[in-house]
mmCIF file of C-alpha atoms in Angstrom:
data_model
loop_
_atom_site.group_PDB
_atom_site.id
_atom_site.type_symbol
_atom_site.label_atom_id
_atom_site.label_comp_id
_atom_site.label_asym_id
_atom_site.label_seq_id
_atom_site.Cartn_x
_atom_site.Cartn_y
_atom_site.Cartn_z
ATOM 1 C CA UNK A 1 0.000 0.000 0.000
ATOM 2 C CA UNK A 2 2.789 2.534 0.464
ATOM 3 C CA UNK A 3 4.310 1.619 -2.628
ATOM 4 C CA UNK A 4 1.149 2.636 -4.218
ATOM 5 C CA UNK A 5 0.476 5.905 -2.011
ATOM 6 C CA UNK A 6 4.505 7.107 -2.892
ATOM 7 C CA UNK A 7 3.770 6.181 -6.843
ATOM 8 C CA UNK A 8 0.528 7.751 -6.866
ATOM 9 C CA UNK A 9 2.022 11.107 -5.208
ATOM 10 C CA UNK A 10 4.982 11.730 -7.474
ATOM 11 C CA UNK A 11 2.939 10.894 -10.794
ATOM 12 C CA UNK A 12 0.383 13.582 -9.413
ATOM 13 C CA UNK A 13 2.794 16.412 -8.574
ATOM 14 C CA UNK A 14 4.069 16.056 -12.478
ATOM 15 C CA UNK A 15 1.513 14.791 -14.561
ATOM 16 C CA UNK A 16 0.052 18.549 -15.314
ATOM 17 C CA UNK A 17 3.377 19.230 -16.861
ATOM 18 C CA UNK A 18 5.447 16.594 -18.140
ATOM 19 C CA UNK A 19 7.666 17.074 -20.423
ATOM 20 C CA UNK A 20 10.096 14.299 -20.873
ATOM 21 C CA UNK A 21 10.442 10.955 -22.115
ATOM 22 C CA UNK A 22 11.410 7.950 -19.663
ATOM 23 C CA UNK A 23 14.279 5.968 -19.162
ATOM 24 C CA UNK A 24 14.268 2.271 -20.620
ATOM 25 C CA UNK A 25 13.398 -0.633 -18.393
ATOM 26 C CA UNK A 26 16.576 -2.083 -17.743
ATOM 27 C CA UNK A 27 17.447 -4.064 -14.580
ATOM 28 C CA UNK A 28 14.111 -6.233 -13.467
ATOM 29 C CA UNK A 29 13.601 -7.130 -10.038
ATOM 30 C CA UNK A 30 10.961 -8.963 -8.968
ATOM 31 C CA UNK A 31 8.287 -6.557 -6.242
ATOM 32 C CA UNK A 32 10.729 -3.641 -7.064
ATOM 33 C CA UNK A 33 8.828 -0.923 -7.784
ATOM 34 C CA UNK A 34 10.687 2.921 -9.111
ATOM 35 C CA UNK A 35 9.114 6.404 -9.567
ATOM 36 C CA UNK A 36 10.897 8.653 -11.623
ATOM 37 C CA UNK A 37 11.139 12.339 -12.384
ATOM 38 C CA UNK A 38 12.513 14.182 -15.146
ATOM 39 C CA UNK A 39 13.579 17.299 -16.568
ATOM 40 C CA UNK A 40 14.172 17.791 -20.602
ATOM 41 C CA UNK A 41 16.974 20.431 -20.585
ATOM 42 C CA UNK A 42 16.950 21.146 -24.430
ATOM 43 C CA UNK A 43 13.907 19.697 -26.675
ATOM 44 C CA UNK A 44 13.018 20.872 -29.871
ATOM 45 C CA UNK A 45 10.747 19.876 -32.708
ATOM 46 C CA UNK A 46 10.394 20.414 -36.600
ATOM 47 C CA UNK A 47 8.154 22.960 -35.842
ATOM 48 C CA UNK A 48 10.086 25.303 -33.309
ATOM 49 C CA UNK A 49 12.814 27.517 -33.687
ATOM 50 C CA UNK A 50 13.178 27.958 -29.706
ATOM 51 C CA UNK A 51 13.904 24.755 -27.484
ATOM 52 C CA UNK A 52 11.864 24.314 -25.185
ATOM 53 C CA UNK A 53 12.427 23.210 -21.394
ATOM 54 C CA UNK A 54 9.722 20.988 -18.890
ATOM 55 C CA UNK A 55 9.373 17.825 -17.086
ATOM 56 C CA UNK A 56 8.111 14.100 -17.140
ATOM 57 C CA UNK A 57 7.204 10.932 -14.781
ATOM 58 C CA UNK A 58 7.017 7.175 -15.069
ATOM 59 C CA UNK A 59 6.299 4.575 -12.958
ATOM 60 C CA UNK A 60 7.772 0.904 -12.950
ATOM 61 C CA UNK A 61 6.621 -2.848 -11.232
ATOM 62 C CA UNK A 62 8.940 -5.928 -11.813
ATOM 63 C CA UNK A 63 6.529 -8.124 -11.823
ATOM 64 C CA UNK A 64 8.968 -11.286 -11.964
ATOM 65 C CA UNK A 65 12.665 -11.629 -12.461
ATOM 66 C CA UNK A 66 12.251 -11.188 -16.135
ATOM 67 C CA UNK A 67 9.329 -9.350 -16.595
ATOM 68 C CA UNK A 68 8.464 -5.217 -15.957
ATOM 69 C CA UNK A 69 5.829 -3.099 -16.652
ATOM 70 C CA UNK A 70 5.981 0.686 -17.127
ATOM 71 C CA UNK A 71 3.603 3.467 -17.602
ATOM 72 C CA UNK A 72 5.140 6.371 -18.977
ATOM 73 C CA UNK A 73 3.481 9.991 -19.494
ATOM 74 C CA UNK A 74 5.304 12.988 -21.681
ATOM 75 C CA UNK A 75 3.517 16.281 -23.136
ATOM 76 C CA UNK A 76 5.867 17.836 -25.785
ATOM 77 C CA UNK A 77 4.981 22.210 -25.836
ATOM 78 C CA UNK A 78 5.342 22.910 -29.989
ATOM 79 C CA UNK A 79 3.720 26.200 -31.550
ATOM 80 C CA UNK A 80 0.069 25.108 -32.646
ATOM 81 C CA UNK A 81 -0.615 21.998 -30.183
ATOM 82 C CA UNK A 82 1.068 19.984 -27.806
ATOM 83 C CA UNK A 83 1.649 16.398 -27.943
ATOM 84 C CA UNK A 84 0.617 14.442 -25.432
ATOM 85 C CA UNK A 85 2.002 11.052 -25.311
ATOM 86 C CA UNK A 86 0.939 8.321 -22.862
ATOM 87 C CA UNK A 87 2.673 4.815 -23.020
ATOM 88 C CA UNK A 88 1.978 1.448 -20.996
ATOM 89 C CA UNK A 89 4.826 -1.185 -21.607
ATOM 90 C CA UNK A 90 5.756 -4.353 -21.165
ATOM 91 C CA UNK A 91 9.957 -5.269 -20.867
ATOM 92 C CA UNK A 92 11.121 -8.597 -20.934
ATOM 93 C CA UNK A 93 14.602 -9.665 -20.731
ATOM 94 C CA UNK A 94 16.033 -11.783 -23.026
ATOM 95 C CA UNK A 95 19.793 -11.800 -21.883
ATOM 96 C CA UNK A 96 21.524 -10.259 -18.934
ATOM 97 C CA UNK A 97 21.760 -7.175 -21.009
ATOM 98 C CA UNK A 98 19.443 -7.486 -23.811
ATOM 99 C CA UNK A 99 15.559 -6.735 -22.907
ATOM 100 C CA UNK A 100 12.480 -6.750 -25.677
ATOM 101 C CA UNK A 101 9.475 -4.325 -24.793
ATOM 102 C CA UNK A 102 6.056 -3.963 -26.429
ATOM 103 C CA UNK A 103 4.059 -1.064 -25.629
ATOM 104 C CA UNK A 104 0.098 0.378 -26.274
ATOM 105 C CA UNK A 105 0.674 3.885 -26.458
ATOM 106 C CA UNK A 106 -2.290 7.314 -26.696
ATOM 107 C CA UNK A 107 -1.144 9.939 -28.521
ATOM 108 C CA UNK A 108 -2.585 13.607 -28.944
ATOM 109 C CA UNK A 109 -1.127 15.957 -31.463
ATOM 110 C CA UNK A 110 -4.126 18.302 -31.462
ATOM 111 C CA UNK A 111 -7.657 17.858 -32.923
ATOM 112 C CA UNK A 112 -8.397 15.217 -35.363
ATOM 113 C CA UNK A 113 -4.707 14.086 -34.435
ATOM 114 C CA UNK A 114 -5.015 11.757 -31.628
ATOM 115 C CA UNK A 115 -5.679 7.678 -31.409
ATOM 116 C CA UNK A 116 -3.912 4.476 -30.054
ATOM 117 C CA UNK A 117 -1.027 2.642 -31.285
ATOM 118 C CA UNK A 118 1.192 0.419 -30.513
ATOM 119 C CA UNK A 119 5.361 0.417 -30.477
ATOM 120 C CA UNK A 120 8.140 -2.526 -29.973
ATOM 121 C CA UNK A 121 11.288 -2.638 -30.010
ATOM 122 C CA UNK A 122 14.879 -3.263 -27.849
ATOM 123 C CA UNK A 123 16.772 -2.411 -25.055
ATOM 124 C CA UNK A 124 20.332 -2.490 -24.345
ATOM 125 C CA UNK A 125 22.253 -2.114 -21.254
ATOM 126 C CA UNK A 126 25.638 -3.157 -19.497
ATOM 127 C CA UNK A 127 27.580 -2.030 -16.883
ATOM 128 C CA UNK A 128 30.274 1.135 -17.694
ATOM 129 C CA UNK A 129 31.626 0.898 -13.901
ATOM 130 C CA UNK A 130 30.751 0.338 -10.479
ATOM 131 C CA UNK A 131 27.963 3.329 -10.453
ATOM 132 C CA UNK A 132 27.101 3.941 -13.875
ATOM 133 C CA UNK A 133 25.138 1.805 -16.525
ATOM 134 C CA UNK A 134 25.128 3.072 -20.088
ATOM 135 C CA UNK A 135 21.646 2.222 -22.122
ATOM 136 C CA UNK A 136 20.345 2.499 -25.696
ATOM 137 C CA UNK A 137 16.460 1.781 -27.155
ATOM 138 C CA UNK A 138 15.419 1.537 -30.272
ATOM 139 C CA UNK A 139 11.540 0.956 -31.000
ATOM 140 C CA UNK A 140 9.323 1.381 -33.733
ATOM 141 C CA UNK A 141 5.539 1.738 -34.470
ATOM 142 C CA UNK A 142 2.680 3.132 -36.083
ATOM 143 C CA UNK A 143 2.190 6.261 -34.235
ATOM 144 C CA UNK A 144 5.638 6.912 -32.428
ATOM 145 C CA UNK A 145 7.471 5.680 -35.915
ATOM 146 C CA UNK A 146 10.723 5.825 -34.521
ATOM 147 C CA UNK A 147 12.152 5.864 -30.751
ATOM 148 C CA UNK A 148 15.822 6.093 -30.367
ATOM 149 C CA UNK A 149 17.389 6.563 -27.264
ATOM 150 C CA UNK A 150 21.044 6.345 -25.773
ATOM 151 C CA UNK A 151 22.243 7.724 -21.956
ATOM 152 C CA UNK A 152 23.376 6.714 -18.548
ATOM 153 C CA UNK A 153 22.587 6.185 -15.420
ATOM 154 C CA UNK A 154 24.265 6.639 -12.355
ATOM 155 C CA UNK A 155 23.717 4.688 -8.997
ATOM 156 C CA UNK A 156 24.152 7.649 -6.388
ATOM 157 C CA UNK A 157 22.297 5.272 -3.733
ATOM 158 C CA UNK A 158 21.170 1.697 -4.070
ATOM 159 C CA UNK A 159 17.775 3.130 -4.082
ATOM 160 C CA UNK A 160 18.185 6.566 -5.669
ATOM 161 C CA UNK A 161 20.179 6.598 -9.162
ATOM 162 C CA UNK A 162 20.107 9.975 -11.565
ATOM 163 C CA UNK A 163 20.241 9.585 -15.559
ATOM 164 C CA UNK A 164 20.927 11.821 -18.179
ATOM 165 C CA UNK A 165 19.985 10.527 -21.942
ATOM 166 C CA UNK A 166 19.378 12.024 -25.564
ATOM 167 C CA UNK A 167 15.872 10.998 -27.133
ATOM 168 C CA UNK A 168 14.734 11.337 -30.876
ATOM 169 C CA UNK A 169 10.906 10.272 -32.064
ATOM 170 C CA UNK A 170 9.571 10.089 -34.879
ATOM 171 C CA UNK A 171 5.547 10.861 -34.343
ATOM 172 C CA UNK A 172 3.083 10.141 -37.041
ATOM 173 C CA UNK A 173 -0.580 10.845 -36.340
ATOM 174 C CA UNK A 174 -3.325 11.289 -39.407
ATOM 175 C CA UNK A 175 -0.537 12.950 -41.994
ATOM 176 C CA UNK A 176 0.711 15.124 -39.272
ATOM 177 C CA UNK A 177 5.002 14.321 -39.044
ATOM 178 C CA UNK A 178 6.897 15.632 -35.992
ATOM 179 C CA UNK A 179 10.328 14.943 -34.845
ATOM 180 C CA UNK A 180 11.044 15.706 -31.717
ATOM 181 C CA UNK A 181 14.711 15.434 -29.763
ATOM 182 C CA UNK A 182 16.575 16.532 -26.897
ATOM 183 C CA UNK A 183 18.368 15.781 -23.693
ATOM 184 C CA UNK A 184 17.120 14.613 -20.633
ATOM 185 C CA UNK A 185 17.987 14.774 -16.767
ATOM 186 C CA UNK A 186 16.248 13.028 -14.263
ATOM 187 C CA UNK A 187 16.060 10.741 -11.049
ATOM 188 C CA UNK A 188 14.814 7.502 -9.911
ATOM 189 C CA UNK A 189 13.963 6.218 -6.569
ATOM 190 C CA UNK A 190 13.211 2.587 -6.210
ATOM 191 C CA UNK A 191 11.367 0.537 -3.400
#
């Protein structure tokens, strides 16, 4: 139950602004559940001249020793409309540093540019030292065409770790194209 109270409290104090993507699912532990918060220091889309700045949340539950669920939420700020982007996923690990995720994903690009999709693709992750794992994703779909995704993470507690990443997608909703890209800051705390 406090698992769910903590979870429920961070997703709430963010979810009005998000503006982020989330890190990949990469270590799965069964019962572990992490909250994270981020910051997108630099994002820009086709659209914009001006990069924009804001924040984002996720939530992940291993549910076994191979197997994680994720629920992701971002809102992009572009001239015309926002996107809105929310993302339930499924990781499953394949090899020690090798997972597979499938996700159902809601995006909103404005009117008459919103619906469900889907999105798979891979994760990769390995140890660059005693604190910091380096990670890369790569997923495609019909909606979000085209995730790629490459950063780090570093462990500053066993429970607390702080990652910094560069994100690209592709979006594709009705005709309407958007690329959007930048770098990311954030932190995870895990329980």
């Amino acid at each position: 139950m406090k698992k769910i109270i903590v979870a429920t409290a961070v997703l709430a104090a963010f979810s009005a602004s998000a503006f982020a993507a989330a890190v990949p699912v990469t270590n799965i532990n069964a019962g572990e559940t992490k909250v994270a918060a981020e910051y997108s220091l630099s994002k820009k889309t086709a659209q914009d001249t001006k990069r924009k700045d804001g924040f984002g949340v996720s939530a992940q539950q291993g549910v076994s020793d191979n197997l994680a669920a994720q629920y992701s939420f971002n809102k992009v700020h572009r001239t015309g409309a926002d996107i809105k982007d929310h993302q339930l996923a499924g990781a499953y690990a394949v090899h020690p540093n090798i997972n597979v995720y499938g996700a159902g994903t809601y995006v909103d690009m404005g009117p008459k540019q919103s619906g469900f999709g889907y999105q798979a693709g891979v994760i990769g992750h390995t140890q660059l030292s005693d604190k910091i794992e380096g990670f890369a994703k790569v997923g495609f779909g019909n909606d979000i065409k085209g995730t790629y995704q490459v950063g780090a993470s570093y462990g500053l507690r066993p429970d607390i770790d702080l990652n910094v990443y560069y994100q690209y997608d592709q979006y594709n909703m009705n005709q309407n194209k958007t690329d959007v890209k930048g770098l990311h800051a954030g932190v995870g705390y895990s329980f």
